[in-house]
Amino acid sequence: MQNEIVNLLKKEKKFSDETINEIKEVNLNDFAEVVKEIGKQDTDYIKSSEILKDLNTKYVGKNLYVFKEVSSTNTLAKFLSMNDVENGTVIISEKQTQAKGRSGKQWASPLGGVWMSIILNPNVDHSKLPLITLATGVAVAKTLESIGVENPEIKWPNDIMINGKKVCGILTEAVAKFNTIENVIIGVGIDANLDVEQFPEELREGTTTLKKELGRDGNENLLIKTFLEEFEKISEQFSHEGYEDILKEWRKRSYSIGKIVEVREPFNTYYDAYVLGLSKEGALVVEKIDGTLEKVISGECIIKN
């Protein structure tokens, strides 16, 4: 995290090279206000004023920081979460240079996409945290439906699909202290006004964009605003323990249920299975080849043709 914050300060030319070297020797939290100041400057494509205009939320997005380029909005959100920001604070960047998905996978984030992280203070038990990712997926799917995407689907646990191709990824990370969850960072990356050719060749086959699916460029600021409103609605459901309603919405849009998958669990445990459904804890319920049932809590499920 230290190098990423230092690089941001250097890129914005807030300090001389000599001062940057001195910063490395002190507590970076002392420079949180400078980072916040950078996030309030004018940017080229994502406009805070357009997002905040008539934003119909009580807390999500009311405190908004927009950057031209960062290594990762999740990393920056973790840093700011330790430095006196409000619940529902949103960090957006027009471009990310070192973004990662689940399991450290590469996540391409060029100009034209929507790359953001939300800082949430959910007062919930650790066991409920996987449901935050599922709830966020529902919020993204509802947002895409509202702009004209037909039948966006959610692939367990964190991808949004259109016509069998990924258009959005979600990365949820907990910020804990002494075994207590202080904040949850929800990273959302949506391939919006992009051409598939902008992605690295190895990512193109399974990727799509809103521009391709809708046949036009969209308004990125309106997309963000709509998502923040949908996200607050579902986070309110979450905070009031409306888990079953969230899971019902997720199941309606599931890309995974009814498919044969290769389950890849931690520690290199791989097996084929048929996806039966979703448990109340947010685990994927699968039937293995030998007929036994399993709950997949973490890992990855690769759809098999």
mmCIF file of C-alpha atoms in Angstrom, residues 27 41 52 54 95 106 123 126 146 150 154 159 180 182 196 219 230 235 246 249 263 270 275 282 292 302-303:
data_model
loop_
_atom_site.group_PDB
_atom_site.id
_atom_site.type_symbol
_atom_site.label_atom_id
_atom_site.label_comp_id
_atom_site.label_asym_id
_atom_site.label_seq_id
_atom_site.Cartn_x
_atom_site.Cartn_y
_atom_site.Cartn_z
ATOM 1 C CA ASN A 27 3.589 7.520 8.597
ATOM 2 C CA GLN A 41 -9.908 17.855 -8.252
ATOM 3 C CA LEU A 52 -23.998 13.915 -7.120
ATOM 4 C CA ASP A 54 -30.045 14.607 -7.599
ATOM 5 C CA LYS A 95 -8.117 4.239 -15.009
ATOM 6 C CA GLN A 106 -5.327 -9.513 -13.561
ATOM 7 C CA ASN A 123 -22.484 -4.240 11.547
ATOM 8 C CA HIS A 126 -18.317 -12.548 9.822
ATOM 9 C CA SER A 146 -32.390 -0.191 -16.019
ATOM 10 C CA GLU A 150 -31.576 -7.751 -21.441
ATOM 11 C CA ILE A 154 -24.744 -13.387 -12.083
ATOM 12 C CA ASP A 159 -19.110 -11.892 -12.035
ATOM 13 C CA THR A 180 -12.933 -7.207 14.388
ATOM 14 C CA GLU A 182 -13.907 -2.334 10.845
ATOM 15 C CA VAL A 196 -13.066 -5.602 -26.462
ATOM 16 C CA ASN A 219 -23.273 7.897 -19.935
ATOM 17 C CA GLU A 230 -29.374 0.457 -6.341
ATOM 18 C CA SER A 235 -27.310 -2.575 1.447
ATOM 19 C CA ILE A 246 -31.486 -10.717 -1.642
ATOM 20 C CA GLU A 249 -33.194 -11.823 -6.470
ATOM 21 C CA VAL A 263 -15.058 -26.540 -8.913
ATOM 22 C CA TYR A 270 -10.640 -29.728 -8.255
ATOM 23 C CA VAL A 275 -24.929 -26.747 -9.632
ATOM 24 C CA GLY A 282 -24.472 -17.752 0.037
ATOM 25 C CA THR A 292 -22.654 -36.501 -2.892
ATOM 26 C CA ILE A 302 -15.571 -22.862 -14.239
ATOM 27 C CA ILE A 303 -18.564 -23.473 -16.499
#
